[in-house]
Amino acid sequence: MLDERWLLKELTEGSELSFNTLYNLWGSRLYHFAFSYLKSDSAAKDVVQETFVKIWTNRTGIDPNASFKAYLFTISYHLLLKELRRQLNHPQMENYLEIKKGLASAEDIETKYDFDLFLKELERAKQKLTPRQKEIFILSKEYNLTITEIASQLSITEQAVRNQLSAALKVLRSELSNYSYLFILFTIHF
């Protein structure tokens, strides 16, 4: 049995052998994790590859005593969500939904309209935010500005932006509890 801590220590010092060993230990599990969500061989392989590129790039900052599994799956989880969001925003998604609508049963059509209902409920829920929370939420999640960009634009501290955004998300999460999956996809920020 290989000592993972030793491999991580060697990795932080630039050992390609340790990197390859860790890839061989975790690559397959990571692929199955990504594939279970993406249902695409190439997209799952891309997530695995990008995850390990990030691990190699950030190798000097890895703590050999911390959970490598948690670190690995956190990186891949964020890449996976980024890919899901990209797929949702892909121009062909609209065509796909139109085709599905033409072939859909009544239940499938109801599911498609859930997204429309989600958007309406999101607009309603945003009315429960303070004006500042609403402004920061829109800049962050709808205009994809970073915390730094928002702070600069509004002439407030980055911590104030984080606090307001956190409060806004708490209110919206509560208001949109029936749409938790869509809300998570909508609010992911990379």
CSV table of C-alpha atoms in Angstrom, one decimal:
chain,number,residue,atom,x,y,z
A,1,MET,CA,0.0,0.0,0.0
A,2,LEU,CA,1.4,3.4,-1.0
A,3,ASP,CA,1.6,6.1,1.6
A,4,GLU,CA,-0.4,9.0,0.2
A,5,ARG,CA,1.1,11.6,2.5
A,6,TRP,CA,4.6,10.6,1.2
A,7,LEU,CA,3.4,10.9,-2.4
A,8,LEU,CA,1.9,14.3,-1.7
A,9,LYS,CA,5.1,15.5,0.0
A,10,GLU,CA,7.1,14.3,-3.1
A,11,LEU,CA,4.5,15.9,-5.4
A,12,THR,CA,5.0,19.3,-3.6
A,13,GLU,CA,8.7,18.9,-4.4
A,14,GLY,CA,8.0,18.4,-8.1
A,15,SER,CA,8.0,14.6,-8.4
A,16,GLU,CA,6.4,13.5,-11.7
A,17,LEU,CA,6.5,9.9,-10.5
A,18,SER,CA,4.4,10.8,-7.5
A,19,PHE,CA,2.0,12.8,-9.7
A,20,ASN,CA,1.6,9.9,-12.0
A,21,THR,CA,1.0,7.5,-9.1
A,22,LEU,CA,-1.7,9.8,-7.7
A,23,TYR,CA,-3.3,10.1,-11.1
A,24,ASN,CA,-3.3,6.3,-11.4
A,25,LEU,CA,-4.8,6.0,-7.9
A,26,TRP,CA,-7.6,8.6,-8.4
A,27,GLY,CA,-8.1,9.2,-12.1
A,28,SER,CA,-10.6,6.3,-12.6
A,29,ARG,CA,-12.7,7.2,-9.5
A,30,LEU,CA,-12.7,10.8,-10.6
A,31,TYR,CA,-13.8,9.9,-14.1
A,32,HIS,CA,-16.7,7.9,-12.8
A,33,PHE,CA,-17.8,10.7,-10.5
A,34,ALA,CA,-17.7,13.2,-13.4
A,35,PHE,CA,-19.4,10.8,-15.8
A,36,SER,CA,-22.2,10.1,-13.4
A,37,TYR,CA,-23.3,13.8,-13.7
A,38,LEU,CA,-22.2,14.7,-17.2
A,39,LYS,CA,-23.1,11.5,-19.1
A,40,SER,CA,-20.4,12.3,-21.6
A,41,ASP,CA,-17.1,10.4,-21.9
A,42,SER,CA,-15.2,13.3,-23.4
A,43,ALA,CA,-16.6,15.9,-20.9
A,44,ALA,CA,-15.8,13.5,-18.0
A,45,LYS,CA,-12.2,13.0,-19.3
A,46,ASP,CA,-11.8,16.8,-19.6
A,47,VAL,CA,-12.8,17.3,-16.0
A,48,VAL,CA,-10.3,14.7,-14.9
A,49,GLN,CA,-7.5,16.2,-17.0
A,50,GLU,CA,-8.3,19.8,-15.9
A,51,THR,CA,-8.4,18.6,-12.2
A,52,PHE,CA,-4.9,17.1,-12.5
A,53,VAL,CA,-3.5,20.0,-14.4
A,54,LYS,CA,-4.7,22.2,-11.5
A,55,ILE,CA,-3.1,19.8,-9.0
A,56,TRP,CA,0.2,19.9,-10.9
A,57,THR,CA,0.1,23.7,-11.2
A,58,ASN,CA,-0.7,24.2,-7.5
A,59,ARG,CA,1.4,21.4,-6.3
A,60,THR,CA,3.6,23.6,-4.0
A,61,GLY,CA,0.6,24.7,-2.1
A,62,ILE,CA,-0.7,21.2,-1.3
A,63,ASP,CA,-0.8,20.2,2.4
A,64,PRO,CA,0.4,16.5,2.5
A,65,ASN,CA,-1.4,16.2,5.9
A,66,ALA,CA,-4.8,17.3,4.6
A,67,SER,CA,-7.3,15.1,2.8
A,68,PHE,CA,-6.2,14.8,-0.8
A,69,LYS,CA,-9.5,13.2,-1.7
A,70,ALA,CA,-11.4,16.2,-0.4
A,71,TYR,CA,-9.0,18.5,-2.3
A,72,LEU,CA,-9.3,16.5,-5.5
A,73,PHE,CA,-13.0,16.2,-5.5
A,74,THR,CA,-13.5,19.9,-4.6
A,75,ILE,CA,-11.5,20.9,-7.7
A,76,SER,CA,-13.4,18.4,-9.9
A,77,TYR,CA,-16.8,19.4,-8.4
A,78,HIS,CA,-16.2,23.0,-9.4
A,79,LEU,CA,-15.1,22.0,-12.9
A,80,LEU,CA,-18.0,19.7,-13.2
A,81,LEU,CA,-20.5,22.5,-12.3
A,82,LYS,CA,-18.7,24.9,-14.7
A,83,GLU,CA,-19.2,22.3,-17.4
A,84,LEU,CA,-22.9,21.8,-16.5
A,85,ARG,CA,-23.4,25.5,-16.6
A,86,ARG,CA,-21.6,25.8,-20.0
A,87,GLN,CA,-23.9,23.1,-21.4
A,88,LEU,CA,-27.0,24.9,-20.1
A,89,ASN,CA,-25.8,28.1,-21.8
A,90,HIS,CA,-24.8,26.4,-25.0
A,91,PRO,CA,-26.6,27.8,-28.1
A,92,GLN,CA,-27.6,24.4,-29.1
A,93,MET,CA,-29.4,23.8,-25.8
A,94,GLU,CA,-32.4,25.9,-27.0
A,95,ASN,CA,-32.6,23.8,-30.1
A,96,TYR,CA,-32.4,20.6,-28.0
A,97,LEU,CA,-35.2,21.8,-25.8
A,98,GLU,CA,-37.3,22.7,-28.8
A,99,ILE,CA,-36.8,19.2,-30.2
A,100,LYS,CA,-37.5,17.6,-26.8
A,101,LYS,CA,-40.6,19.7,-26.5
A,102,GLY,CA,-41.9,18.4,-29.9
A,103,LEU,CA,-41.3,14.8,-28.7
A,104,ALA,CA,-42.2,15.3,-25.1
A,105,SER,CA,-45.0,13.8,-23.1
A,106,ALA,CA,-47.1,16.0,-20.9
A,107,GLU,CA,-44.8,15.3,-17.9
A,108,ASP,CA,-41.7,16.3,-19.9
A,109,ILE,CA,-43.3,19.5,-20.9
A,110,GLU,CA,-44.2,20.2,-17.3
A,111,THR,CA,-40.5,19.8,-16.4
A,112,LYS,CA,-39.4,22.3,-19.1
A,113,TYR,CA,-41.9,24.8,-17.8
A,114,ASP,CA,-40.5,24.3,-14.3
A,115,PHE,CA,-37.5,26.4,-15.5
A,116,ASP,CA,-39.8,29.2,-16.6
A,117,LEU,CA,-41.5,29.0,-13.2
A,118,PHE,CA,-38.1,29.1,-11.5
A,119,LEU,CA,-37.2,32.3,-13.4
A,120,LYS,CA,-40.5,33.9,-12.4
A,121,GLU,CA,-40.1,32.8,-8.8
A,122,LEU,CA,-36.5,34.1,-8.8
A,123,GLU,CA,-37.8,37.5,-9.9
A,124,ARG,CA,-40.4,37.4,-7.1
A,125,ALA,CA,-37.8,36.4,-4.6
A,126,LYS,CA,-35.4,39.1,-5.6
A,127,GLN,CA,-38.0,41.6,-4.5
A,128,LYS,CA,-37.5,40.4,-0.9
A,129,LEU,CA,-33.8,41.6,-1.0
A,130,THR,CA,-32.7,44.9,0.2
A,131,PRO,CA,-31.8,47.3,-2.7
A,132,ARG,CA,-28.1,46.8,-2.1
A,133,GLN,CA,-28.4,43.0,-1.8
A,134,LYS,CA,-30.4,42.9,-5.1
A,135,GLU,CA,-27.8,45.1,-6.9
A,136,ILE,CA,-24.9,43.0,-5.7
A,137,PHE,CA,-26.7,39.7,-6.5
A,138,ILE,CA,-27.5,40.9,-10.1
A,139,LEU,CA,-23.9,42.2,-10.7
A,140,SER,CA,-22.4,38.9,-9.4
A,141,LYS,CA,-24.8,36.2,-10.7
A,142,GLU,CA,-26.4,37.8,-13.8
A,143,TYR,CA,-23.5,40.0,-15.0
A,144,ASN,CA,-20.7,37.6,-13.8
A,145,LEU,CA,-18.7,40.4,-12.1
A,146,THR,CA,-16.1,39.3,-9.6
A,147,ILE,CA,-16.2,40.4,-5.9
A,148,THR,CA,-13.3,42.8,-6.7
A,149,GLU,CA,-15.1,44.3,-9.7
A,150,ILE,CA,-18.3,44.8,-7.7
A,151,ALA,CA,-16.5,46.4,-4.8
A,152,SER,CA,-14.7,48.8,-7.2
A,153,GLN,CA,-17.9,49.7,-9.1
A,154,LEU,CA,-19.9,50.3,-5.9
A,155,SER,CA,-17.0,51.9,-4.0
A,156,ILE,CA,-17.3,49.5,-1.0
A,157,THR,CA,-15.0,46.9,0.5
A,158,GLU,CA,-14.8,43.4,-0.9
A,159,GLN,CA,-15.9,42.1,2.5
A,160,ALA,CA,-19.0,44.2,2.3
A,161,VAL,CA,-19.8,42.7,-1.1
A,162,ARG,CA,-19.3,39.2,0.3
A,163,ASN,CA,-21.5,39.9,3.3
A,164,GLN,CA,-24.3,41.3,1.2
A,165,LEU,CA,-24.1,38.5,-1.4
A,166,SER,CA,-24.1,35.9,1.3
A,167,ALA,CA,-27.2,37.5,2.9
A,168,ALA,CA,-28.9,37.7,-0.5
A,169,LEU,CA,-28.2,34.1,-1.2
A,170,LYS,CA,-29.6,33.0,2.1
A,171,VAL,CA,-32.9,34.8,1.5
A,172,LEU,CA,-33.1,33.5,-2.1
A,173,ARG,CA,-32.2,29.9,-1.1
A,174,SER,CA,-35.0,30.0,1.4
A,175,GLU,CA,-37.5,31.5,-1.0
A,176,LEU,CA,-36.6,29.1,-3.8
A,177,SER,CA,-36.3,25.9,-1.8
A,178,ASN,CA,-38.6,24.1,-4.3
A,179,TYR,CA,-36.1,24.9,-7.1
A,180,SER,CA,-32.8,24.0,-5.2
A,181,TYR,CA,-31.1,22.3,-8.2
A,182,LEU,CA,-31.8,25.1,-10.6
A,183,PHE,CA,-30.9,27.7,-8.0
A,184,ILE,CA,-27.5,26.0,-7.4
A,185,LEU,CA,-26.8,26.0,-11.2
A,186,PHE,CA,-27.9,29.5,-11.6
A,187,THR,CA,-25.8,30.9,-8.7
A,188,ILE,CA,-22.5,29.1,-9.4
A,189,HIS,CA,-19.8,31.7,-9.9
A,190,PHE,CA,-16.4,30.9,-11.3
